[in-house]
CSV table of C-alpha atoms in Angstrom, one decimal:
chain,number,residue,atom,x,y,z
A,1,MET,CA,-27.0,-13.6,70.1
A,2,LYS,CA,-27.8,-15.4,66.8
A,3,VAL,CA,-25.4,-14.2,64.1
A,4,ARG,CA,-27.2,-12.7,61.1
A,5,THR,CA,-25.3,-11.4,58.1
A,6,ARG,CA,-26.4,-9.8,54.8
A,7,PHE,CA,-25.1,-9.5,51.3
A,8,ALA,CA,-26.9,-6.4,49.9
A,9,PRO,CA,-25.9,-5.7,46.2
A,10,SER,CA,-27.4,-3.4,43.9
A,11,PRO,CA,-28.5,-4.8,40.6
A,12,THR,CA,-26.1,-3.1,38.2
A,13,GLY,CA,-25.4,-5.9,35.8
A,14,TYR,CA,-22.5,-8.1,36.9
A,15,MET,CA,-21.1,-9.5,40.0
A,16,HIS,CA,-17.6,-7.8,40.4
A,17,ILE,CA,-14.9,-9.8,42.2
A,18,GLY,CA,-14.9,-7.5,45.0
A,19,ASN,CA,-18.8,-8.0,45.4
A,20,LEU,CA,-18.1,-11.8,45.3
A,21,ARG,CA,-15.4,-11.5,48.2
A,22,THR,CA,-17.9,-9.5,50.3
A,23,ALA,CA,-20.6,-12.2,49.7
A,24,LEU,CA,-18.3,-14.9,50.4
A,25,TYR,CA,-16.8,-13.3,53.8
A,26,THR,CA,-20.5,-12.6,54.7
A,27,TYR,CA,-21.5,-16.2,54.2
A,28,LEU,CA,-18.5,-17.5,55.9
A,29,ILE,CA,-18.9,-15.3,59.1
A,30,ALA,CA,-22.6,-16.5,59.3
A,31,LYS,CA,-22.1,-20.2,58.7
A,32,GLN,CA,-19.1,-20.6,61.0
A,33,ASN,CA,-21.0,-19.1,63.7
A,34,GLY,CA,-24.3,-21.2,62.9
A,35,GLY,CA,-25.9,-18.2,61.7
A,36,GLU,CA,-28.0,-16.9,58.8
A,37,PHE,CA,-26.9,-15.4,55.6
A,38,ILE,CA,-29.5,-13.2,54.1
A,39,LEU,CA,-29.6,-11.8,50.5
A,40,ARG,CA,-31.2,-8.2,50.2
A,41,ILE,CA,-31.5,-6.4,46.8
A,42,GLU,CA,-30.9,-2.7,47.1
A,43,ASP,CA,-32.7,-1.6,44.0
A,44,THR,CA,-33.8,2.0,44.8
A,45,ASP,CA,-31.3,3.5,42.5
A,46,ARG,CA,-33.4,3.3,39.3
A,47,ALA,CA,-30.7,5.3,37.3
A,48,ARG,CA,-28.1,2.5,37.8
A,49,TYR,CA,-30.7,-0.5,37.6
A,50,VAL,CA,-30.1,-3.0,34.8
A,51,ASP,CA,-32.8,-5.4,33.8
A,52,GLY,CA,-31.9,-9.0,34.4
A,53,ALA,CA,-29.2,-7.9,37.0
A,54,VAL,CA,-31.1,-9.6,39.9
A,55,ASP,CA,-31.0,-12.9,38.1
A,56,VAL,CA,-27.3,-12.4,37.5
A,57,ILE,CA,-26.9,-11.9,41.3
A,58,TYR,CA,-28.9,-15.1,41.9
A,59,ARG,CA,-27.1,-17.1,39.4
A,60,SER,CA,-23.6,-15.9,40.5
A,61,LEU,CA,-24.3,-16.8,44.1
A,62,GLU,CA,-25.6,-20.2,43.3
A,63,LEU,CA,-22.5,-20.9,41.0
A,64,ALA,CA,-20.2,-19.9,43.8
A,65,GLY,CA,-22.2,-22.1,46.2
A,66,LEU,CA,-23.4,-19.4,48.5
A,67,LYS,CA,-26.7,-20.5,49.6
A,68,TRP,CA,-28.8,-17.8,51.1
A,69,ASP,CA,-31.2,-18.4,53.9
A,70,GLU,CA,-33.7,-15.7,53.3
A,71,GLY,CA,-34.1,-13.4,50.2
A,72,PRO,CA,-36.5,-12.0,47.5
A,73,ASP,CA,-36.9,-15.6,46.0
A,74,LYS,CA,-37.1,-17.5,49.3
A,75,GLY,CA,-39.0,-15.1,51.6
A,76,GLY,CA,-38.4,-15.1,55.3
A,77,ASP,CA,-39.6,-13.5,58.5
A,78,TYR,CA,-37.8,-10.2,58.0
A,79,GLY,CA,-39.0,-9.3,54.3
A,80,PRO,CA,-39.8,-7.8,51.9
A,81,TYR,CA,-36.0,-8.4,50.7
A,82,LEU,CA,-36.2,-6.1,47.7
A,83,GLN,CA,-35.5,-2.6,48.9
A,84,SER,CA,-38.0,-1.2,46.4
A,85,GLU,CA,-40.9,-2.9,48.2
A,86,ARG,CA,-40.0,-1.4,51.6
A,87,MET,CA,-40.5,2.3,50.5
A,88,GLN,CA,-43.3,2.8,53.0
A,89,LEU,CA,-41.0,2.2,56.0
A,90,TYR,CA,-38.5,4.7,55.7
A,91,GLY,CA,-40.8,8.0,56.0
A,92,ARG,CA,-42.0,7.1,59.4
A,93,TYR,CA,-38.5,6.4,60.9
A,94,ALA,CA,-37.5,9.9,59.3
A,95,LEU,CA,-40.3,11.5,61.1
A,96,GLN,CA,-39.3,9.9,64.4
A,97,LEU,CA,-35.8,11.3,63.8
A,98,ILE,CA,-37.4,15.0,63.4
A,99,GLU,CA,-39.4,14.5,66.5
A,100,HIS,CA,-36.3,13.4,68.3
A,101,GLY,CA,-34.4,16.4,67.1
A,102,SER,CA,-31.9,14.2,65.2
A,103,ALA,CA,-33.1,15.2,61.7
A,104,TYR,CA,-34.9,18.2,60.0
A,105,ARG,CA,-36.5,19.4,56.9
A,106,CYS,CA,-34.4,21.3,54.6
A,107,PHE,CA,-35.8,23.6,51.9
A,108,CYS,CA,-32.5,24.7,50.3
A,109,ALA,CA,-32.6,24.6,46.5
A,110,HIS,CA,-29.5,22.5,46.3
A,111,SER,CA,-30.5,19.9,48.5
A,112,ASP,CA,-31.5,17.2,46.2
A,113,ALA,CA,-28.2,17.4,44.3
A,114,ALA,CA,-26.4,17.0,47.5
A,115,ASP,CA,-27.0,13.3,47.8
A,116,THR,CA,-28.3,10.0,46.5
A,117,GLN,CA,-25.6,7.8,48.0
A,118,SER,CA,-23.6,10.2,50.2
A,119,VAL,CA,-20.6,7.7,50.4
A,120,ASP,CA,-17.1,9.0,50.2
A,121,LEU,CA,-15.5,6.8,47.6
A,122,SER,CA,-12.0,7.9,47.9
A,123,GLY,CA,-11.1,5.2,50.2
A,124,SER,CA,-9.6,7.7,52.7
A,125,GLU,CA,-9.8,7.0,56.4
A,126,THR,CA,-10.2,10.5,57.3
A,127,PHE,CA,-13.7,12.1,57.8
A,128,HIS,CA,-13.2,15.7,56.7
A,129,ASN,CA,-16.5,17.4,55.3
A,130,PRO,CA,-17.6,20.9,54.9
A,131,ALA,CA,-18.3,22.3,58.3
A,132,ASP,CA,-21.0,24.7,57.0
A,133,LYS,CA,-24.4,23.9,58.6
A,134,CYS,CA,-27.6,24.4,56.7
A,135,PRO,CA,-29.8,27.4,58.0
A,136,CYS,CA,-32.9,25.1,58.0
A,137,ARG,CA,-31.5,23.4,61.2
A,138,ASN,CA,-32.7,26.4,63.1
A,139,LEU,CA,-36.2,26.8,61.5
A,140,THR,CA,-39.2,26.7,64.1
A,141,ASP,CA,-42.1,24.1,63.7
A,142,ALA,CA,-44.2,27.2,62.5
A,143,GLN,CA,-41.8,28.2,60.1
A,144,VAL,CA,-41.6,24.6,58.6
A,145,SER,CA,-45.4,24.2,58.7
A,146,GLU,CA,-45.7,27.5,56.8
A,147,ARG,CA,-43.1,26.6,54.1
A,148,THR,CA,-44.6,23.1,53.7
A,149,ALA,CA,-48.2,24.6,53.4
A,150,ALA,CA,-46.9,27.0,50.6
A,151,GLY,CA,-46.0,23.8,48.7
A,152,GLU,CA,-42.1,24.2,49.1
A,153,THR,CA,-40.2,21.0,48.4
A,154,TYR,CA,-37.9,19.6,51.0
A,155,VAL,CA,-35.3,16.9,51.9
A,156,ILE,CA,-35.0,15.4,55.3
A,157,ARG,CA,-31.5,15.8,56.5
A,158,GLN,CA,-29.5,14.2,59.6
A,159,LYS,CA,-28.9,16.8,62.1
A,160,MET,CA,-25.3,16.2,63.1
A,161,PRO,CA,-24.1,17.3,66.6
A,162,LEU,CA,-22.0,20.4,66.7
A,163,ASP,CA,-19.5,19.0,69.1
A,164,GLY,CA,-18.2,15.9,70.6
A,165,THR,CA,-16.9,12.7,68.7
A,166,VAL,CA,-18.2,9.5,67.4
A,167,VAL,CA,-16.1,6.7,68.3
A,168,PHE,CA,-16.6,3.1,66.9
A,169,THR,CA,-14.6,-0.2,66.3
A,170,ASP,CA,-14.0,-2.0,63.3
A,171,GLU,CA,-12.7,-5.4,63.3
A,172,ILE,CA,-10.0,-4.7,60.9
A,173,TYR,CA,-9.1,-1.1,61.5
A,174,GLY,CA,-9.6,-0.9,65.1
A,175,GLU,CA,-10.9,2.0,67.0
A,176,ILE,CA,-11.7,5.2,64.9
A,177,GLU,CA,-12.7,8.5,66.4
A,178,THR,CA,-14.3,11.3,64.5
A,179,PRO,CA,-15.3,14.7,65.5
A,180,CYS,CA,-18.8,15.4,64.9
A,181,ASP,CA,-18.2,19.0,63.6
A,182,THR,CA,-16.4,17.3,60.5
A,183,LEU,CA,-19.6,15.4,59.6
A,184,ASP,CA,-22.1,16.9,57.0
A,185,ASP,CA,-25.8,16.8,57.5
A,186,GLN,CA,-26.4,14.0,55.1
A,187,VAL,CA,-29.7,13.5,53.2
A,188,LEU,CA,-32.0,10.9,54.6
A,189,ILE,CA,-35.2,11.3,52.4
A,190,LYS,CA,-34.9,13.1,49.1
A,191,SER,CA,-37.7,15.5,47.9
A,192,ASP,CA,-39.4,12.8,46.0
A,193,GLY,CA,-39.8,10.7,49.1
A,194,MET,CA,-37.2,8.1,48.2
A,195,PRO,CA,-34.6,7.2,50.9
A,196,THR,CA,-30.9,7.6,50.3
A,197,TYR,CA,-28.7,4.5,50.5
A,198,ASN,CA,-27.3,5.8,53.8
A,199,PHE,CA,-30.4,5.8,55.5
A,200,ALA,CA,-32.3,3.1,54.2
A,201,ASN,CA,-29.4,0.3,54.9
A,202,VAL,CA,-29.3,1.4,58.4
A,203,ILE,CA,-33.2,1.1,58.8
A,204,ASP,CA,-33.2,-2.4,56.9
A,205,ASP,CA,-30.2,-3.8,58.8
A,206,HIS,CA,-31.8,-3.0,62.1
A,207,LEU,CA,-35.3,-4.4,61.0
A,208,MET,CA,-33.6,-7.6,59.7
A,209,GLU,CA,-31.6,-7.9,62.9
A,210,ILE,CA,-28.3,-7.9,61.0
A,211,THR,CA,-25.5,-8.5,63.6
A,212,HIS,CA,-22.3,-8.3,61.3
A,213,ILE,CA,-21.8,-6.1,58.5
A,214,VAL,CA,-19.2,-6.7,55.9
A,215,ARG,CA,-18.4,-4.1,53.3
A,216,GLY,CA,-15.7,-2.1,51.4
A,217,ASN,CA,-13.5,0.3,53.4
A,218,GLU,CA,-14.8,3.2,51.3
A,219,TYR,CA,-17.8,3.2,53.7
A,220,LEU,CA,-15.5,3.9,56.8
A,221,SER,CA,-16.3,7.5,56.4
A,222,SER,CA,-19.8,7.1,56.4
A,223,THR,CA,-20.0,4.8,59.6
A,224,PRO,CA,-19.9,7.6,62.0
A,225,LYS,CA,-23.2,8.9,60.5
A,226,TYR,CA,-24.7,5.5,60.5
A,227,ASN,CA,-23.8,5.0,64.2
A,228,LEU,CA,-25.4,8.5,65.2
A,229,LEU,CA,-28.7,7.2,63.6
A,230,TYR,CA,-28.5,3.9,65.6
A,231,LYS,CA,-27.9,6.1,68.7
A,232,ALA,CA,-30.8,8.4,67.9
A,233,PHE,CA,-33.1,5.3,67.5
A,234,GLY,CA,-31.7,3.5,70.6
A,235,TRP,CA,-30.7,0.5,68.6
A,236,ASP,CA,-27.7,-1.9,69.0
A,237,ILE,CA,-24.8,-1.0,66.6
A,238,PRO,CA,-23.7,-4.1,64.6
A,239,VAL,CA,-20.2,-5.5,64.3
A,240,TYR,CA,-18.3,-3.9,61.4
A,241,ILE,CA,-15.8,-5.6,59.1
A,242,HIS,CA,-14.5,-3.1,56.5
A,243,CYS,CA,-12.5,-4.7,53.8
A,244,ALA,CA,-9.4,-3.2,51.9
A,245,HIS,CA,-10.0,-2.9,48.1
A,246,VAL,CA,-9.2,-5.5,45.4
A,247,MET,CA,-6.6,-3.8,43.0
A,248,LYS,CA,-5.5,-4.6,39.5
A,249,ASP,CA,-2.1,-3.3,40.6
A,250,LYS,CA,-0.6,-0.9,43.2
A,251,ASN,CA,-2.1,2.2,41.9
A,252,ALA,CA,-5.7,1.2,40.6
A,253,LYS,CA,-8.7,-0.7,41.8
A,254,LEU,CA,-10.0,-3.6,39.7
A,255,SER,CA,-12.7,-2.2,37.7
A,256,LYS,CA,-15.4,-3.7,35.3
A,257,ARG,CA,-15.4,-0.2,33.5
A,258,ASP,CA,-11.6,-0.7,32.7
A,259,GLY,CA,-12.4,-4.2,31.2
A,260,HIS,CA,-11.5,-6.3,34.3
A,261,ALA,CA,-13.3,-9.5,34.6
A,262,SER,CA,-16.6,-10.2,36.5
A,263,PHE,CA,-17.3,-13.4,38.1
A,264,GLU,CA,-19.5,-14.7,35.3
A,265,ASP,CA,-16.8,-13.3,32.8
A,266,LEU,CA,-14.1,-15.5,34.6
A,267,LEU,CA,-16.4,-18.6,34.2
A,268,ALA,CA,-16.8,-17.9,30.5
A,269,LEU,CA,-13.1,-17.7,30.2
A,270,GLY,CA,-13.0,-21.4,31.5
A,271,PHE,CA,-12.3,-20.9,35.2
A,272,LEU,CA,-13.9,-23.3,37.5
A,273,PRO,CA,-16.3,-21.6,40.1
A,274,GLU,CA,-14.7,-23.5,43.0
A,275,ALA,CA,-11.3,-22.2,41.9
A,276,VAL,CA,-12.5,-18.6,41.7
A,277,VAL,CA,-14.1,-18.7,45.1
A,278,ASN,CA,-11.0,-20.2,46.7
A,279,TYR,CA,-8.6,-17.5,45.1
A,280,THR,CA,-11.1,-14.8,46.1
A,281,ALA,CA,-11.1,-15.9,49.7
A,282,LEU,CA,-7.3,-15.3,49.7
A,283,LEU,CA,-7.7,-11.6,48.4
A,284,GLY,CA,-7.3,-10.0,51.6
A,285,TRP,CA,-7.3,-12.9,54.0
A,286,ALA,CA,-4.5,-15.2,55.0
A,287,PRO,CA,-5.0,-18.7,56.5
A,288,LYS,CA,-3.1,-19.9,59.5
A,289,THR,CA,-1.5,-22.6,57.6
A,290,GLU,CA,0.7,-22.8,54.5
A,291,ASN,CA,-2.3,-24.5,52.7
A,292,GLU,CA,-4.0,-22.3,50.2
A,293,PHE,CA,-6.4,-24.8,48.6
A,294,PHE,CA,-9.8,-25.0,50.3
A,295,THR,CA,-13.3,-26.1,49.7
A,296,LEU,CA,-16.1,-23.9,50.5
A,297,GLU,CA,-16.8,-26.2,53.6
A,298,GLU,CA,-13.2,-26.1,54.5
A,299,LEU,CA,-13.3,-22.3,54.3
A,300,VAL,CA,-16.3,-22.1,56.7
A,301,ASN,CA,-13.9,-23.8,59.4
A,302,GLU,CA,-10.6,-21.9,58.3
A,303,PHE,CA,-11.7,-18.4,57.8
A,304,SER,CA,-11.1,-15.9,60.7
A,305,ILE,CA,-11.8,-12.3,60.8
A,306,ASP,CA,-8.4,-11.6,62.5
A,307,GLY,CA,-6.6,-13.1,59.3
A,308,MET,CA,-8.1,-10.3,57.2
A,309,SER,CA,-5.6,-7.6,56.1
A,310,LYS,CA,-5.9,-3.7,56.0
A,311,SER,CA,-3.6,-3.7,52.9
A,312,PRO,CA,-5.4,-3.8,49.4
A,313,ALA,CA,-5.2,-7.1,47.6
A,314,ILE,CA,-3.9,-7.4,44.2
A,315,PHE,CA,-5.9,-9.6,41.8
A,316,ASP,CA,-3.3,-11.7,39.9
A,317,MET,CA,-4.7,-13.5,36.7
A,318,MET,CA,-1.7,-15.6,36.5
A,319,LYS,CA,-2.1,-16.9,40.0
A,320,LEU,CA,-5.7,-17.6,39.4
A,321,LYS,CA,-4.8,-19.6,36.4
A,322,ALA,CA,-2.3,-21.6,38.7
A,323,PHE,CA,-5.3,-22.2,41.0
A,324,ASN,CA,-7.3,-23.3,38.3
A,325,ALA,CA,-4.9,-25.6,37.0
A,326,GLU,CA,-4.5,-27.2,40.3
A,327,TYR,CA,-8.2,-27.8,40.6
A,328,ILE,CA,-8.3,-29.4,37.1
A,329,ARG,CA,-5.3,-31.7,38.1
A,330,ARG,CA,-7.2,-32.8,41.3
A,331,MET,CA,-10.2,-34.0,39.3
A,332,SER,CA,-10.7,-37.5,38.5
A,333,LEU,CA,-10.3,-38.5,34.8
A,334,GLU,CA,-13.9,-39.2,34.7
A,335,GLN,CA,-14.7,-35.6,36.0
A,336,PHE,CA,-12.3,-34.1,33.5
A,337,MET,CA,-13.7,-36.1,30.7
A,338,ASP,CA,-17.3,-34.9,31.4
A,339,LYS,CA,-16.3,-31.3,31.0
A,340,SER,CA,-13.7,-31.7,28.2
A,341,VAL,CA,-15.0,-34.3,25.8
A,342,PRO,CA,-17.8,-32.1,24.4
A,343,ILE,CA,-15.1,-29.4,23.7
A,344,ILE,CA,-12.9,-31.8,22.1
A,345,LYS,CA,-15.6,-33.3,20.0
A,346,ASN,CA,-16.7,-29.9,18.8
A,347,ALA,CA,-13.1,-29.0,18.0
A,348,VAL,CA,-12.1,-32.1,16.3
A,349,GLY,CA,-15.2,-33.1,14.4
A,350,LYS,CA,-14.4,-36.8,14.2
A,351,GLU,CA,-14.3,-39.9,16.3
A,352,ILE,CA,-10.9,-40.3,18.3
A,353,ASP,CA,-9.7,-41.9,21.5
A,354,CYS,CA,-10.8,-39.2,23.9
A,355,ALA,CA,-9.7,-41.3,27.0
A,356,MET,CA,-6.1,-41.2,25.8
A,357,LEU,CA,-6.4,-37.7,24.9
A,358,CYS,CA,-8.0,-36.6,28.1
A,359,LYS,CA,-5.1,-38.4,30.0
A,360,VAL,CA,-2.5,-36.3,28.4
A,361,LEU,CA,-4.5,-33.1,28.4
A,362,GLN,CA,-5.5,-33.1,32.1
A,363,PRO,CA,-2.0,-32.2,33.5
A,364,ARG,CA,-1.4,-29.7,30.8
A,365,THR,CA,-4.7,-27.7,31.0
A,366,GLU,CA,-5.1,-24.5,32.9
A,367,LEU,CA,-8.4,-23.5,31.4
A,368,PHE,CA,-11.0,-25.7,29.6
A,369,THR,CA,-11.3,-23.0,27.1
A,370,ASP,CA,-7.7,-23.6,26.2
A,371,ILE,CA,-8.5,-27.1,25.1
A,372,ALA,CA,-9.8,-26.5,21.4
A,373,GLN,CA,-6.7,-24.7,20.7
A,374,GLN,CA,-4.6,-27.6,21.9
A,375,VAL,CA,-6.3,-30.2,20.0
A,376,ASP,CA,-7.0,-28.4,16.7
A,377,PHE,CA,-4.4,-30.1,14.9
A,378,ILE,CA,-6.2,-33.4,15.3
A,379,ALA,CA,-9.1,-32.3,12.8
A,380,GLU,CA,-6.5,-31.2,10.3
A,381,LEU,CA,-2.8,-31.2,10.1
A,382,PRO,CA,-1.6,-27.6,9.9
A,383,ASP,CA,0.6,-26.2,7.0
A,384,TYR,CA,3.8,-25.9,9.1
A,385,ASP,CA,7.2,-24.6,8.2
A,386,ILE,CA,9.9,-27.3,8.1
A,387,GLU,CA,12.0,-25.1,10.4
A,388,LEU,CA,9.8,-26.5,13.0
A,389,TYR,CA,11.9,-29.7,12.7
A,390,THR,CA,14.9,-27.8,13.9
A,391,HIS,CA,15.5,-27.9,17.6
A,392,LYS,CA,18.9,-27.2,19.1
A,393,LYS,CA,18.2,-29.0,22.4
A,394,MET,CA,16.8,-32.0,20.8
A,395,LYS,CA,19.8,-31.8,18.3
A,396,THR,CA,17.6,-32.2,15.2
A,397,ASN,CA,17.0,-30.4,12.0
A,398,PRO,CA,15.0,-31.0,8.7
A,399,GLU,CA,17.8,-33.1,7.3
A,400,ILE,CA,18.0,-35.5,10.3
A,401,ALA,CA,14.4,-35.5,10.6
A,402,LEU,CA,13.9,-36.8,7.1
A,403,ASP,CA,16.2,-39.7,8.0
A,404,VAL,CA,14.1,-40.6,11.1
A,405,LEU,CA,10.7,-40.4,9.2
A,406,LYS,CA,11.9,-42.5,6.6
A,407,ARG,CA,13.2,-45.1,9.0
A,408,VAL,CA,10.2,-45.0,11.2
A,409,LEU,CA,7.6,-45.2,8.6
A,410,PRO,CA,7.9,-49.0,7.6
A,411,LEU,CA,8.1,-49.9,11.3
A,412,LEU,CA,4.9,-48.3,12.2
A,413,GLN,CA,3.2,-49.7,9.1
A,414,ALA,CA,4.1,-53.0,10.1
A,415,ASN,CA,2.7,-52.7,13.7
A,416,GLU,CA,-0.4,-54.8,13.8
A,417,ASN,CA,-1.1,-54.3,17.6
A,418,TRP,CA,-1.6,-50.4,17.6
A,419,THR,CA,-1.1,-49.3,21.2
A,420,GLU,CA,0.9,-46.8,23.2
A,421,GLU,CA,3.2,-49.5,24.5
A,422,THR,CA,3.9,-51.0,20.9
A,423,VAL,CA,4.4,-47.6,19.4
A,424,HIS,CA,6.6,-46.7,22.4
A,425,GLU,CA,8.7,-49.9,21.8
A,426,ILE,CA,9.2,-49.1,18.1
A,427,LEU,CA,10.3,-45.5,18.8
A,428,PHE,CA,12.9,-46.4,21.4
A,429,GLY,CA,14.0,-49.3,19.4
A,430,LEU,CA,14.7,-46.7,16.6
A,431,ILE,CA,16.5,-44.7,19.1
A,432,GLU,CA,18.8,-47.5,20.1
A,433,GLU,CA,19.4,-48.4,16.5
A,434,MET,CA,20.4,-44.9,15.4
A,435,GLY,CA,22.4,-44.3,18.6
A,436,VAL,CA,20.8,-40.9,19.1
A,437,LYS,CA,19.4,-39.0,22.0
A,438,ASN,CA,15.6,-39.6,22.5
A,439,GLY,CA,14.7,-36.1,21.2
A,440,VAL,CA,16.0,-36.7,17.8
A,441,VAL,CA,13.5,-39.3,17.0
A,442,LEU,CA,10.6,-38.2,19.4
A,443,TRP,CA,10.9,-34.6,18.1
A,444,SER,CA,10.8,-35.4,14.5
A,445,VAL,CA,7.9,-37.8,14.8
A,446,ARG,CA,5.8,-35.5,16.9
A,447,THR,CA,6.4,-32.5,14.6
A,448,ALA,CA,5.2,-34.7,11.6
A,449,LEU,CA,2.1,-35.9,13.5
A,450,ALA,CA,1.1,-32.4,14.8
A,451,GLY,CA,2.6,-29.6,12.8
A,452,LYS,CA,2.9,-27.8,16.1
A,453,PRO,CA,5.9,-26.9,18.7
A,454,VAL,CA,3.5,-27.8,21.6
A,455,THR,CA,1.1,-30.6,21.8
A,456,PRO,CA,-0.7,-32.4,24.5
A,457,GLY,CA,1.4,-35.8,24.8
A,458,GLY,CA,4.4,-37.1,23.2
A,459,ALA,CA,4.9,-39.0,20.0
A,460,ALA,CA,3.7,-42.4,21.0
A,461,GLU,CA,0.6,-40.9,22.7
A,462,LEU,CA,-0.1,-38.8,19.5
A,463,CYS,CA,0.0,-41.9,17.5
A,464,VAL,CA,-2.6,-43.6,19.6
A,465,ILE,CA,-5.0,-40.6,19.6
A,466,LEU,CA,-4.6,-40.1,15.7
A,467,GLY,CA,-4.8,-43.9,15.2
A,468,LYS,CA,-2.5,-45.9,12.8
A,469,GLU,CA,-4.0,-44.9,9.4
A,470,GLU,CA,-3.9,-41.2,10.1
A,471,SER,CA,-0.4,-41.3,11.9
A,472,VAL,CA,1.2,-43.2,9.0
A,473,GLU,CA,-0.4,-40.8,6.5
A,474,ARG,CA,0.9,-37.7,8.4
A,475,ILE,CA,4.4,-39.2,8.5
A,476,ARG,CA,4.3,-39.7,4.6
A,477,LYS,CA,3.3,-36.0,4.3
A,478,GLY,CA,6.1,-35.1,6.6
A,479,ILE,CA,8.6,-37.1,4.4
A,480,PHE,CA,7.2,-35.5,1.3
A,481,LYS,CA,7.4,-31.9,2.7
A,482,LEU,CA,11.1,-32.5,3.9
A,483,SER,CA,12.0,-34.1,0.5
A,484,GLN,CA,11.1,-30.8,-1.3
A,485,PHE,CA,14.0,-28.9,0.2
């Protein structure tokens, strides 16, 4: 059996991290089994449809590296891959169910309000539903014909068995048994002829020969109903993998509505796509080794369904930042410069030694969007308070710093070969001459050069980045500032 998986998002405007994880796991299961990863867009809920959202789905999957084998933009033997273009399919399958006795026409006034999705979103693993059964279940063919001829509108409902149980196996949750008398007669086709989500996805998954279905565990309660549909049609039931929720904390799910980041939001914040994908893989899956850093290709080899957890995964922004920082550190200097130099030039607005700056920035960068704030002092020395020269650990204060700057200024002015090595020699020569700890000189000089408590690089490196003329001028300004008090 060839493995075929599908990612079937609704075009609602963004790629939630939970959606990205579903797509990733779906992709990994397909690729590690030599199978096919299919993209299907479930766009029949027009009330939630957002213009441009399909392009967001394409773009997000491409940035994540999840290349689909079949889809709306690529075609394939099982299309169309936009659910809205498959509308003609569902009615005839609903009629088959009526003929089989597994569905019926319901004329009740409340029917349309009963379901558009019919998914229990509570996350509960119990399957309790109202046991009341619709009186339309027992209408004769003649009664149905009479009411339809009279122009009465109806929905088509699934006719649940009144006794027995539905048993299915989920790869994460194991065997689940549900009494049939707890299942409601869900709507399959609405009065306007549109299929509900619960019906359309079963039909589409079968027709597209989907073998493995990855989705959130909120669909566990609907799976018995799906399986009764498969059974009624005589179709093979796919392998189910239901994932626990991605949470913002122990009590609340991660939600875009609450201001939590989507995949594209994270990229806009400066996260690397590969870092986000790597971290997302670990939200509910544990590798068999202590290593946590994987390329997408490595994830294909390392991922396993038996490593997935029933427990909710908590999205930790700080851990994601640590992942991102590690990915940045693993870049070559050239790769780091490709991404950071345009940011630096925009922030600084003048020619500087970008190679030296990038060399000191790279190990100190968590997000590329942090770079502008780290280098803003290069464009213009901030108007800092002289208390910045006070540092207990460095054993310095404004009075000591003034002495340091007066001593270092002529030494730097006399330096004709302006390199990191020569500046380093001057600074450490002064340290030895003064008989003080390194920080007394280095903190004082660095403060004069940057006017900030945190900088990318130390005093010698900043001198090279700023250049001789600017470095000397800033030390003069530091002397003047300190001399006023």
